């Protein structure tokens, strides 16, 4: 019978057994919760109220942070009721700032946005990941820019405006920011200051629900675009906001260079259906077979039965939940396309079971 020291034939195998990084993380965490050799952690050093339902969190990351580009987003992981949950938030600060900022608006049914706004305090530690995303300025800046923001969609655009300021932009930029009321304008003081100090920027706040003297009222329309952006055909456009606003914007701006970014809440804009009976899902790594209705995402239906696969954004962006489908068919909820019956990798947060499945979970 082999004894413990001799079951590892290579030094690397023995080191893997000892898990030195995990031990290092443990001891470093005892010295300072922000210290880690494996995980980017950030200390909350300030919290600012932006509106009644939005806060800016100022974060001091540890040495693993690799930086970001204006307009990118970052995964934020918190533990809620014993579960690690990850959501993506755009960085509202500028890359040259001493500290990071994320600005989080509470969403109805938003597990993490509500948790952060209700429970996070100064000195708390948040786990963050690497910044990513293509909602960034091009290397060659256009002469004319239009930014269309709705609600919390202002956060990456605010960072981009800060970047244009740092680059001494000499073109012309217009921001149309759609909100329900004046009280819902996020980052208003900072936006107003950027406009005041830069002649290239013109800002228009457009109120959809509560009119106020001195402000335009309404929703995004061709008439509003014609009113504020007379040279629209020669303008590059950035759009970030709720799904209905983005859908409208893309239809009005067809044929123009448009960059857009849309973060969906779990289940938002994903077509749910009613089905008779159930389908079997065999989890090959767990050697379990469960029954699901195939009415919602596979991730939702697994979690409903107490099975929690690794997941992140829950909206098809981060690819944390990707697994191999070894048999069966699914529908991709992001585009409505039905998959083939054979092997393929799927994202279970935006896939719905259409037949009996075998998943490598």
mmCIF file of C-alpha atoms in Angstrom:
data_model
loop_
_atom_site.group_PDB
_atom_site.id
_atom_site.type_symbol
_atom_site.label_atom_id
_atom_site.label_comp_id
_atom_site.label_asym_id
_atom_site.label_seq_id
_atom_site.Cartn_x
_atom_site.Cartn_y
_atom_site.Cartn_z
ATOM 1 C CA UNK A 1 0.000 0.000 0.000
ATOM 2 C CA UNK A 2 1.346 3.420 -0.985
ATOM 3 C CA UNK A 3 1.877 5.934 1.767
ATOM 4 C CA UNK A 4 0.957 9.585 1.458
ATOM 5 C CA UNK A 5 4.307 11.059 0.312
ATOM 6 C CA UNK A 6 4.712 8.588 -2.517
ATOM 7 C CA UNK A 7 1.382 8.927 -4.305
ATOM 8 C CA UNK A 8 2.689 12.099 -5.982
ATOM 9 C CA UNK A 9 5.266 11.186 -8.636
ATOM 10 C CA UNK A 10 6.046 14.752 -9.664
ATOM 11 C CA UNK A 11 6.829 17.859 -7.546
ATOM 12 C CA UNK A 12 4.046 19.709 -9.375
ATOM 13 C CA UNK A 13 1.499 17.093 -8.278
ATOM 14 C CA UNK A 14 2.623 17.429 -4.664
ATOM 15 C CA UNK A 15 2.393 21.233 -4.835
ATOM 16 C CA UNK A 16 -1.081 20.980 -6.313
ATOM 17 C CA UNK A 17 -2.109 18.806 -3.385
ATOM 18 C CA UNK A 18 -0.780 21.345 -0.903
ATOM 19 C CA UNK A 19 -2.702 24.145 -2.734
ATOM 20 C CA UNK A 20 -0.136 26.838 -1.874
ATOM 21 C CA UNK A 21 -2.166 29.657 -3.434
ATOM 22 C CA UNK A 22 -5.205 28.814 -1.333
ATOM 23 C CA UNK A 23 -3.073 28.736 1.814
ATOM 24 C CA UNK A 24 -1.431 32.018 0.835
ATOM 25 C CA UNK A 25 -4.848 33.582 0.283
ATOM 26 C CA UNK A 26 -6.001 32.379 3.691
ATOM 27 C CA UNK A 27 -3.040 33.833 5.576
ATOM 28 C CA UNK A 28 -2.998 37.056 3.576
ATOM 29 C CA UNK A 29 -6.723 37.456 4.214
ATOM 30 C CA UNK A 30 -6.067 37.196 7.925
ATOM 31 C CA UNK A 31 -3.612 40.084 7.646
ATOM 32 C CA UNK A 32 -5.839 42.216 5.395
ATOM 33 C CA UNK A 33 -9.133 41.140 3.708
ATOM 34 C CA UNK A 34 -8.068 42.930 0.510
ATOM 35 C CA UNK A 35 -4.886 40.864 0.164
ATOM 36 C CA UNK A 36 -4.938 37.928 -2.253
ATOM 37 C CA UNK A 37 -2.717 36.158 -4.765
ATOM 38 C CA UNK A 38 -5.621 34.759 -6.798
ATOM 39 C CA UNK A 39 -8.546 37.202 -6.594
ATOM 40 C CA UNK A 40 -8.949 40.889 -7.351
ATOM 41 C CA UNK A 41 -10.518 42.372 -4.236
ATOM 42 C CA UNK A 42 -11.498 45.985 -3.694
ATOM 43 C CA UNK A 43 -12.139 47.911 -0.498
ATOM 44 C CA UNK A 44 -15.136 50.249 -0.443
ATOM 45 C CA UNK A 45 -13.610 53.553 0.637
ATOM 46 C CA UNK A 46 -16.597 55.804 -0.035
ATOM 47 C CA UNK A 47 -20.291 55.592 -0.978
ATOM 48 C CA UNK A 48 -22.153 58.507 -2.558
ATOM 49 C CA UNK A 49 -25.890 58.817 -3.052
ATOM 50 C CA UNK A 50 -26.634 59.792 -6.651
ATOM 51 C CA UNK A 51 -30.429 59.522 -6.569
ATOM 52 C CA UNK A 52 -32.984 57.908 -4.255
ATOM 53 C CA UNK A 53 -32.214 54.510 -5.823
ATOM 54 C CA UNK A 54 -28.639 54.786 -7.124
ATOM 55 C CA UNK A 55 -25.277 54.916 -5.366
ATOM 56 C CA UNK A 56 -21.678 55.324 -6.455
ATOM 57 C CA UNK A 57 -19.201 52.967 -4.780
ATOM 58 C CA UNK A 58 -15.593 54.158 -4.692
ATOM 59 C CA UNK A 59 -13.261 51.143 -4.682
ATOM 60 C CA UNK A 60 -9.586 50.629 -3.899
ATOM 61 C CA UNK A 61 -8.500 47.415 -5.651
ATOM 62 C CA UNK A 62 -5.561 45.230 -4.683
ATOM 63 C CA UNK A 63 -2.417 44.733 -6.802
ATOM 64 C CA UNK A 64 -4.080 42.209 -9.111
ATOM 65 C CA UNK A 65 -6.218 44.892 -10.783
ATOM 66 C CA UNK A 66 -5.127 45.328 -14.429
ATOM 67 C CA UNK A 67 -6.926 48.557 -15.297
ATOM 68 C CA UNK A 68 -9.686 49.327 -17.792
ATOM 69 C CA UNK A 69 -10.792 51.435 -20.739
ATOM 70 C CA UNK A 70 -13.544 54.019 -20.439
ATOM 71 C CA UNK A 71 -16.869 52.363 -21.294
ATOM 72 C CA UNK A 72 -15.935 48.884 -20.064
ATOM 73 C CA UNK A 73 -17.694 46.877 -17.373
ATOM 74 C CA UNK A 74 -16.491 44.711 -14.519
ATOM 75 C CA UNK A 75 -17.914 41.615 -12.789
ATOM 76 C CA UNK A 76 -18.762 42.155 -9.118
ATOM 77 C CA UNK A 77 -19.232 39.077 -6.914
ATOM 78 C CA UNK A 78 -20.956 39.118 -3.533
ATOM 79 C CA UNK A 79 -22.206 36.409 -1.199
ATOM 80 C CA UNK A 80 -25.952 36.495 -0.568
ATOM 81 C CA UNK A 81 -27.572 33.911 1.714
ATOM 82 C CA UNK A 82 -24.573 31.625 1.351
ATOM 83 C CA UNK A 83 -24.435 31.851 -2.452
ATOM 84 C CA UNK A 84 -21.817 33.646 -4.526
ATOM 85 C CA UNK A 85 -23.592 35.812 -7.077
ATOM 86 C CA UNK A 86 -21.984 37.836 -9.866
ATOM 87 C CA UNK A 87 -23.317 40.760 -11.876
ATOM 88 C CA UNK A 88 -21.647 43.155 -14.316
ATOM 89 C CA UNK A 89 -21.495 46.915 -13.748
ATOM 90 C CA UNK A 90 -19.977 49.600 -15.929
ATOM 91 C CA UNK A 91 -17.182 51.659 -14.438
ATOM 92 C CA UNK A 92 -18.269 55.286 -14.094
ATOM 93 C CA UNK A 93 -14.782 56.576 -13.246
ATOM 94 C CA UNK A 94 -11.875 57.401 -15.567
ATOM 95 C CA UNK A 95 -8.862 55.075 -15.966
ATOM 96 C CA UNK A 96 -6.542 57.818 -14.642
ATOM 97 C CA UNK A 97 -8.497 58.246 -11.393
ATOM 98 C CA UNK A 98 -6.820 57.087 -8.203
ATOM 99 C CA UNK A 99 -9.760 54.811 -7.357
ATOM 100 C CA UNK A 100 -12.411 52.890 -9.290
ATOM 101 C CA UNK A 101 -16.081 53.778 -9.246
ATOM 102 C CA UNK A 102 -19.168 51.756 -10.073
ATOM 103 C CA UNK A 103 -22.567 53.421 -9.986
ATOM 104 C CA UNK A 104 -25.366 50.970 -9.211
ATOM 105 C CA UNK A 105 -29.077 51.674 -9.621
ATOM 106 C CA UNK A 106 -31.514 49.479 -7.732
ATOM 107 C CA UNK A 107 -33.573 47.374 -10.107
ATOM 108 C CA UNK A 108 -36.915 45.779 -9.408
ATOM 109 C CA UNK A 109 -36.072 42.143 -8.739
ATOM 110 C CA UNK A 110 -32.355 42.917 -9.002
ATOM 111 C CA UNK A 111 -30.733 40.614 -6.450
ATOM 112 C CA UNK A 112 -27.255 42.169 -6.462
ATOM 113 C CA UNK A 113 -28.199 45.796 -7.185
ATOM 114 C CA UNK A 114 -30.548 45.807 -4.199
ATOM 115 C CA UNK A 115 -28.030 43.990 -2.003
ATOM 116 C CA UNK A 116 -25.268 46.489 -2.814
ATOM 117 C CA UNK A 117 -27.501 49.504 -2.215
ATOM 118 C CA UNK A 118 -29.002 48.150 1.016
ATOM 119 C CA UNK A 119 -26.112 46.321 2.663
ATOM 120 C CA UNK A 120 -22.733 47.512 1.424
ATOM 121 C CA UNK A 121 -20.864 49.813 3.797
ATOM 122 C CA UNK A 122 -17.561 51.659 3.816
ATOM 123 C CA UNK A 123 -14.638 49.331 4.581
ATOM 124 C CA UNK A 124 -16.459 46.325 3.049
ATOM 125 C CA UNK A 125 -14.558 44.167 0.555
ATOM 126 C CA UNK A 126 -15.980 43.368 -2.886
ATOM 127 C CA UNK A 127 -14.606 40.777 -5.268
ATOM 128 C CA UNK A 128 -14.200 42.078 -8.796
ATOM 129 C CA UNK A 129 -12.896 40.578 -12.023
ATOM 130 C CA UNK A 130 -11.120 41.871 -15.089
ATOM 131 C CA UNK A 131 -12.702 44.711 -17.033
ATOM 132 C CA UNK A 132 -14.052 43.846 -20.484
ATOM 133 C CA UNK A 133 -16.359 45.143 -23.189
ATOM 134 C CA UNK A 134 -16.202 46.831 -26.596
ATOM 135 C CA UNK A 135 -18.311 49.889 -25.693
ATOM 136 C CA UNK A 136 -15.216 52.096 -25.951
ATOM 137 C CA UNK A 137 -13.905 54.964 -28.058
ATOM 138 C CA UNK A 138 -12.285 54.130 -31.376
ATOM 139 C CA UNK A 139 -8.621 54.971 -31.801
ATOM 140 C CA UNK A 140 -9.493 57.594 -34.396
ATOM 141 C CA UNK A 141 -12.047 59.904 -32.803
ATOM 142 C CA UNK A 142 -15.008 60.949 -34.983
ATOM 143 C CA UNK A 143 -15.598 64.653 -35.511
ATOM 144 C CA UNK A 144 -19.189 64.342 -34.313
ATOM 145 C CA UNK A 145 -20.514 62.100 -31.553
ATOM 146 C CA UNK A 146 -23.978 61.408 -30.189
ATOM 147 C CA UNK A 147 -24.512 59.675 -26.855
ATOM 148 C CA UNK A 148 -27.973 58.285 -26.089
ATOM 149 C CA UNK A 149 -28.367 57.236 -22.442
ATOM 150 C CA UNK A 150 -31.325 55.954 -20.481
ATOM 151 C CA UNK A 151 -31.428 55.502 -16.700
ATOM 152 C CA UNK A 152 -28.296 53.786 -15.388
ATOM 153 C CA UNK A 153 -27.017 53.537 -18.975
ATOM 154 C CA UNK A 154 -25.294 56.839 -18.294
ATOM 155 C CA UNK A 155 -22.505 55.159 -16.288
ATOM 156 C CA UNK A 156 -20.204 53.987 -19.149
ATOM 157 C CA UNK A 157 -21.019 57.136 -21.123
ATOM 158 C CA UNK A 158 -19.963 59.279 -18.160
ATOM 159 C CA UNK A 159 -16.584 57.511 -18.194
ATOM 160 C CA UNK A 160 -16.272 58.046 -21.955
ATOM 161 C CA UNK A 161 -17.042 61.776 -21.590
ATOM 162 C CA UNK A 162 -14.302 61.968 -18.965
ATOM 163 C CA UNK A 163 -11.979 60.262 -21.441
ATOM 164 C CA UNK A 164 -12.817 62.736 -24.213
ATOM 165 C CA UNK A 165 -12.013 65.515 -21.771
ATOM 166 C CA UNK A 166 -8.640 63.937 -20.921
ATOM 167 C CA UNK A 167 -7.879 63.532 -24.643
ATOM 168 C CA UNK A 168 -8.635 67.220 -25.332
ATOM 169 C CA UNK A 169 -11.276 66.247 -27.858
ATOM 170 C CA UNK A 170 -11.792 68.983 -30.453
ATOM 171 C CA UNK A 171 -14.915 67.721 -32.192
ATOM 172 C CA UNK A 172 -18.564 68.054 -31.224
ATOM 173 C CA UNK A 173 -20.501 65.753 -28.885
ATOM 174 C CA UNK A 174 -24.155 65.712 -27.869
ATOM 175 C CA UNK A 175 -25.603 63.794 -24.919
ATOM 176 C CA UNK A 176 -29.327 63.035 -24.838
ATOM 177 C CA UNK A 177 -30.062 61.529 -21.435
ATOM 178 C CA UNK A 178 -33.569 60.075 -20.984
ATOM 179 C CA UNK A 179 -34.837 59.765 -17.397
ATOM 180 C CA UNK A 180 -38.217 59.633 -15.674
ATOM 181 C CA UNK A 181 -37.753 62.876 -13.740
ATOM 182 C CA UNK A 182 -35.104 65.426 -12.758
ATOM 183 C CA UNK A 183 -34.626 63.542 -9.494
ATOM 184 C CA UNK A 184 -33.606 60.425 -11.466
ATOM 185 C CA UNK A 185 -30.620 62.023 -13.203
ATOM 186 C CA UNK A 186 -27.565 60.005 -12.165
ATOM 187 C CA UNK A 187 -24.140 61.709 -11.925
ATOM 188 C CA UNK A 188 -25.753 65.067 -12.751
ATOM 189 C CA UNK A 189 -23.255 67.315 -10.973
ATOM 190 C CA UNK A 190 -20.323 65.634 -12.721
ATOM 191 C CA UNK A 191 -22.002 65.714 -16.147
ATOM 192 C CA UNK A 192 -22.867 69.403 -15.714
ATOM 193 C CA UNK A 193 -19.266 70.158 -14.756
ATOM 194 C CA UNK A 194 -17.895 68.354 -17.821
ATOM 195 C CA UNK A 195 -20.290 70.360 -20.024
ATOM 196 C CA UNK A 196 -19.359 73.634 -18.313
ATOM 197 C CA UNK A 197 -15.617 73.058 -18.818
ATOM 198 C CA UNK A 198 -15.762 71.745 -22.396
ATOM 199 C CA UNK A 199 -17.275 73.635 -25.304
ATOM 200 C CA UNK A 200 -17.426 70.507 -27.414
ATOM 201 C CA UNK A 201 -20.184 68.972 -25.234
ATOM 202 C CA UNK A 202 -23.900 69.796 -25.226
ATOM 203 C CA UNK A 203 -26.166 67.981 -22.743
ATOM 204 C CA UNK A 204 -29.958 67.639 -22.917
ATOM 205 C CA UNK A 205 -31.907 65.916 -20.128
ATOM 206 C CA UNK A 206 -35.216 64.568 -21.472
ATOM 207 C CA UNK A 207 -37.916 63.680 -18.955
ATOM 208 C CA UNK A 208 -40.309 60.849 -19.801
ATOM 209 C CA UNK A 209 -42.684 60.790 -16.799
ATOM 210 C CA UNK A 210 -42.557 63.991 -14.731
ATOM 211 C CA UNK A 211 -42.322 67.175 -16.833
ATOM 212 C CA UNK A 212 -40.493 70.208 -15.499
ATOM 213 C CA UNK A 213 -40.122 73.709 -16.840
ATOM 214 C CA UNK A 214 -36.874 74.174 -18.712
ATOM 215 C CA UNK A 215 -36.572 70.518 -19.702
ATOM 216 C CA UNK A 216 -37.722 68.648 -22.794
ATOM 217 C CA UNK A 217 -40.365 65.980 -22.134
ATOM 218 C CA UNK A 218 -41.002 62.751 -24.003
ATOM 219 C CA UNK A 219 -39.311 59.648 -25.329
ATOM 220 C CA UNK A 220 -36.757 59.008 -28.053
ATOM 221 C CA UNK A 221 -38.279 59.926 -31.411
ATOM 222 C CA UNK A 222 -37.134 60.984 -34.863
ATOM 223 C CA UNK A 223 -38.342 64.499 -34.061
ATOM 224 C CA UNK A 224 -36.113 64.741 -30.973
ATOM 225 C CA UNK A 225 -33.122 63.466 -32.944
ATOM 226 C CA UNK A 226 -33.801 65.989 -35.722
ATOM 227 C CA UNK A 227 -34.164 68.777 -33.144
ATOM 228 C CA UNK A 228 -30.900 68.182 -31.312
ATOM 229 C CA UNK A 229 -28.683 66.444 -33.898
ATOM 230 C CA UNK A 230 -29.128 68.142 -37.275
ATOM 231 C CA UNK A 231 -26.024 66.446 -38.753
ATOM 232 C CA UNK A 232 -27.087 62.948 -37.700
ATOM 233 C CA UNK A 233 -25.926 61.280 -40.922
ATOM 234 C CA UNK A 234 -22.307 62.272 -40.231
ATOM 235 C CA UNK A 235 -22.413 61.340 -36.529
ATOM 236 C CA UNK A 236 -21.089 58.290 -34.693
ATOM 237 C CA UNK A 237 -23.510 57.084 -32.015
ATOM 238 C CA UNK A 238 -23.156 55.367 -28.620
ATOM 239 C CA UNK A 239 -26.324 53.936 -27.048
ATOM 240 C CA UNK A 240 -26.728 52.513 -23.541
ATOM 241 C CA UNK A 241 -30.012 52.140 -21.699
ATOM 242 C CA UNK A 242 -33.106 49.966 -21.265
ATOM 243 C CA UNK A 243 -34.030 47.478 -23.958
ATOM 244 C CA UNK A 244 -37.074 49.393 -25.338
ATOM 245 C CA UNK A 245 -34.998 52.562 -25.751
ATOM 246 C CA UNK A 246 -32.205 50.675 -27.481
ATOM 247 C CA UNK A 247 -34.602 48.904 -29.828
ATOM 248 C CA UNK A 248 -36.127 52.255 -30.775
ATOM 249 C CA UNK A 249 -32.702 53.867 -31.172
ATOM 250 C CA UNK A 250 -31.367 51.127 -33.449
ATOM 251 C CA UNK A 251 -34.428 51.387 -35.689
ATOM 252 C CA UNK A 252 -34.080 55.173 -35.948
ATOM 253 C CA UNK A 253 -30.321 54.997 -36.545
ATOM 254 C CA UNK A 254 -30.273 52.222 -39.120
ATOM 255 C CA UNK A 255 -27.330 52.652 -41.451
ATOM 256 C CA UNK A 256 -25.299 54.769 -39.041
ATOM 257 C CA UNK A 257 -22.192 53.675 -37.102
ATOM 258 C CA UNK A 258 -23.684 52.690 -33.734
ATOM 259 C CA UNK A 259 -22.147 51.072 -30.669
ATOM 260 C CA UNK A 260 -24.601 49.805 -28.086
ATOM 261 C CA UNK A 261 -24.461 48.042 -24.754
ATOM 262 C CA UNK A 262 -27.380 46.404 -23.011
ATOM 263 C CA UNK A 263 -27.365 44.679 -19.616
ATOM 264 C CA UNK A 264 -30.486 42.592 -19.029
ATOM 265 C CA UNK A 265 -31.822 41.605 -15.650
ATOM 266 C CA UNK A 266 -32.099 37.843 -15.140
ATOM 267 C CA UNK A 267 -34.996 36.672 -17.296
ATOM 268 C CA UNK A 268 -35.681 40.108 -18.808
ATOM 269 C CA UNK A 269 -36.486 39.979 -22.526
ATOM 270 C CA UNK A 270 -36.154 36.196 -22.547
ATOM 271 C CA UNK A 271 -39.274 34.593 -23.904
ATOM 272 C CA UNK A 272 -40.890 32.236 -21.399
ATOM 273 C CA UNK A 273 -43.350 29.668 -22.674
ATOM 274 C CA UNK A 274 -45.939 27.310 -21.226
ATOM 275 C CA UNK A 275 -45.368 23.625 -21.902
ATOM 276 C CA UNK A 276 -47.098 20.383 -21.055
ATOM 277 C CA UNK A 277 -45.114 17.777 -19.110
ATOM 278 C CA UNK A 278 -41.378 17.780 -18.414
ATOM 279 C CA UNK A 279 -38.085 16.837 -20.025
ATOM 280 C CA UNK A 280 -35.209 14.905 -18.447
ATOM 281 C CA UNK A 281 -31.854 16.593 -17.931
ATOM 282 C CA UNK A 282 -29.016 14.185 -17.173
ATOM 283 C CA UNK A 283 -26.041 15.833 -15.428
ATOM 284 C CA UNK A 284 -23.184 13.550 -16.433
ATOM 285 C CA UNK A 285 -20.579 14.762 -13.924
ATOM 286 C CA UNK A 286 -23.047 14.600 -11.023
ATOM 287 C CA UNK A 287 -24.698 11.363 -12.197
ATOM 288 C CA UNK A 288 -28.126 12.926 -11.612
ATOM 289 C CA UNK A 289 -31.250 13.077 -13.719
ATOM 290 C CA UNK A 290 -33.775 15.824 -13.001
ATOM 291 C CA UNK A 291 -36.985 16.900 -14.633
ATOM 292 C CA UNK A 292 -37.519 20.455 -15.868
ATOM 293 C CA UNK A 293 -40.453 22.080 -17.633
ATOM 294 C CA UNK A 294 -38.397 23.742 -20.353
ATOM 295 C CA UNK A 295 -40.268 26.988 -19.828
ATOM 296 C CA UNK A 296 -37.365 29.147 -18.592
ATOM 297 C CA UNK A 297 -33.579 29.113 -18.796
ATOM 298 C CA UNK A 298 -31.849 25.881 -17.801
ATOM 299 C CA UNK A 299 -29.966 27.780 -15.097
ATOM 300 C CA UNK A 300 -33.189 29.088 -13.548
ATOM 301 C CA UNK A 301 -34.811 25.657 -13.596
ATOM 302 C CA UNK A 302 -31.747 23.939 -12.105
ATOM 303 C CA UNK A 303 -31.524 26.504 -9.306
ATOM 304 C CA UNK A 304 -35.220 26.045 -8.613
ATOM 305 C CA UNK A 305 -34.391 22.434 -7.727
ATOM 306 C CA UNK A 306 -31.439 23.307 -5.490
ATOM 307 C CA UNK A 307 -28.688 22.779 -8.072
ATOM 308 C CA UNK A 308 -26.379 25.769 -8.466
ATOM 309 C CA UNK A 309 -23.939 25.491 -11.385
ATOM 310 C CA UNK A 310 -21.223 28.088 -11.755
ATOM 311 C CA UNK A 311 -22.714 31.250 -13.251
ATOM 312 C CA UNK A 312 -22.040 34.951 -13.521
ATOM 313 C CA UNK A 313 -23.904 37.649 -15.398
ATOM 314 C CA UNK A 314 -27.027 35.546 -16.160
ATOM 315 C CA UNK A 315 -27.465 37.453 -19.421
ATOM 316 C CA UNK A 316 -25.168 35.734 -21.903
ATOM 317 C CA UNK A 317 -22.210 38.114 -21.586
ATOM 318 C CA UNK A 318 -19.595 36.580 -19.295
ATOM 319 C CA UNK A 319 -19.681 32.905 -20.468
ATOM 320 C CA UNK A 320 -19.096 31.688 -16.886
ATOM 321 C CA UNK A 321 -21.964 29.204 -17.195
ATOM 322 C CA UNK A 322 -20.835 27.608 -20.462
ATOM 323 C CA UNK A 323 -21.032 23.801 -20.414
ATOM 324 C CA UNK A 324 -20.981 21.036 -22.999
ATOM 325 C CA UNK A 325 -24.340 19.757 -24.197
ATOM 326 C CA UNK A 326 -23.707 16.143 -25.108
ATOM 327 C CA UNK A 327 -27.206 15.341 -26.362
ATOM 328 C CA UNK A 328 -30.558 17.035 -26.887
ATOM 329 C CA UNK A 329 -31.793 20.366 -28.224
ATOM 330 C CA UNK A 330 -32.076 23.829 -26.667
ATOM 331 C CA UNK A 331 -33.332 27.241 -27.709
ATOM 332 C CA UNK A 332 -30.975 30.199 -27.427
ATOM 333 C CA UNK A 333 -33.130 32.771 -25.626
ATOM 334 C CA UNK A 334 -30.993 35.678 -26.807
ATOM 335 C CA UNK A 335 -31.933 35.143 -30.456
ATOM 336 C CA UNK A 336 -34.673 32.477 -30.509
ATOM 337 C CA UNK A 337 -32.574 29.988 -32.512
ATOM 338 C CA UNK A 338 -32.987 26.280 -31.845
ATOM 339 C CA UNK A 339 -29.776 24.254 -31.604
ATOM 340 C CA UNK A 340 -28.870 20.984 -33.270
ATOM 341 C CA UNK A 341 -29.196 17.682 -31.392
ATOM 342 C CA UNK A 342 -25.460 16.963 -31.309
ATOM 343 C CA UNK A 343 -22.621 18.051 -29.040
ATOM 344 C CA UNK A 344 -21.950 21.753 -28.549
ATOM 345 C CA UNK A 345 -21.113 24.258 -25.841
ATOM 346 C CA UNK A 346 -24.082 26.240 -24.549
ATOM 347 C CA UNK A 347 -24.664 29.022 -22.050
ATOM 348 C CA UNK A 348 -27.251 27.643 -19.656
ATOM 349 C CA UNK A 349 -28.303 31.136 -18.498
ATOM 350 C CA UNK A 350 -29.719 31.887 -21.967
ATOM 351 C CA UNK A 351 -30.672 28.372 -23.080
ATOM 352 C CA UNK A 352 -34.033 26.654 -22.651
ATOM 353 C CA UNK A 353 -34.501 22.877 -22.812
ATOM 354 C CA UNK A 354 -36.475 21.718 -25.851
ATOM 355 C CA UNK A 355 -35.927 17.955 -25.412
ATOM 356 C CA UNK A 356 -34.267 15.512 -23.077
ATOM 357 C CA UNK A 357 -30.714 16.744 -22.463
ATOM 358 C CA UNK A 358 -27.344 15.430 -21.349
ATOM 359 C CA UNK A 359 -25.150 18.163 -19.897
ATOM 360 C CA UNK A 360 -21.568 17.983 -18.659
ATOM 361 C CA UNK A 361 -22.434 19.322 -15.197
#
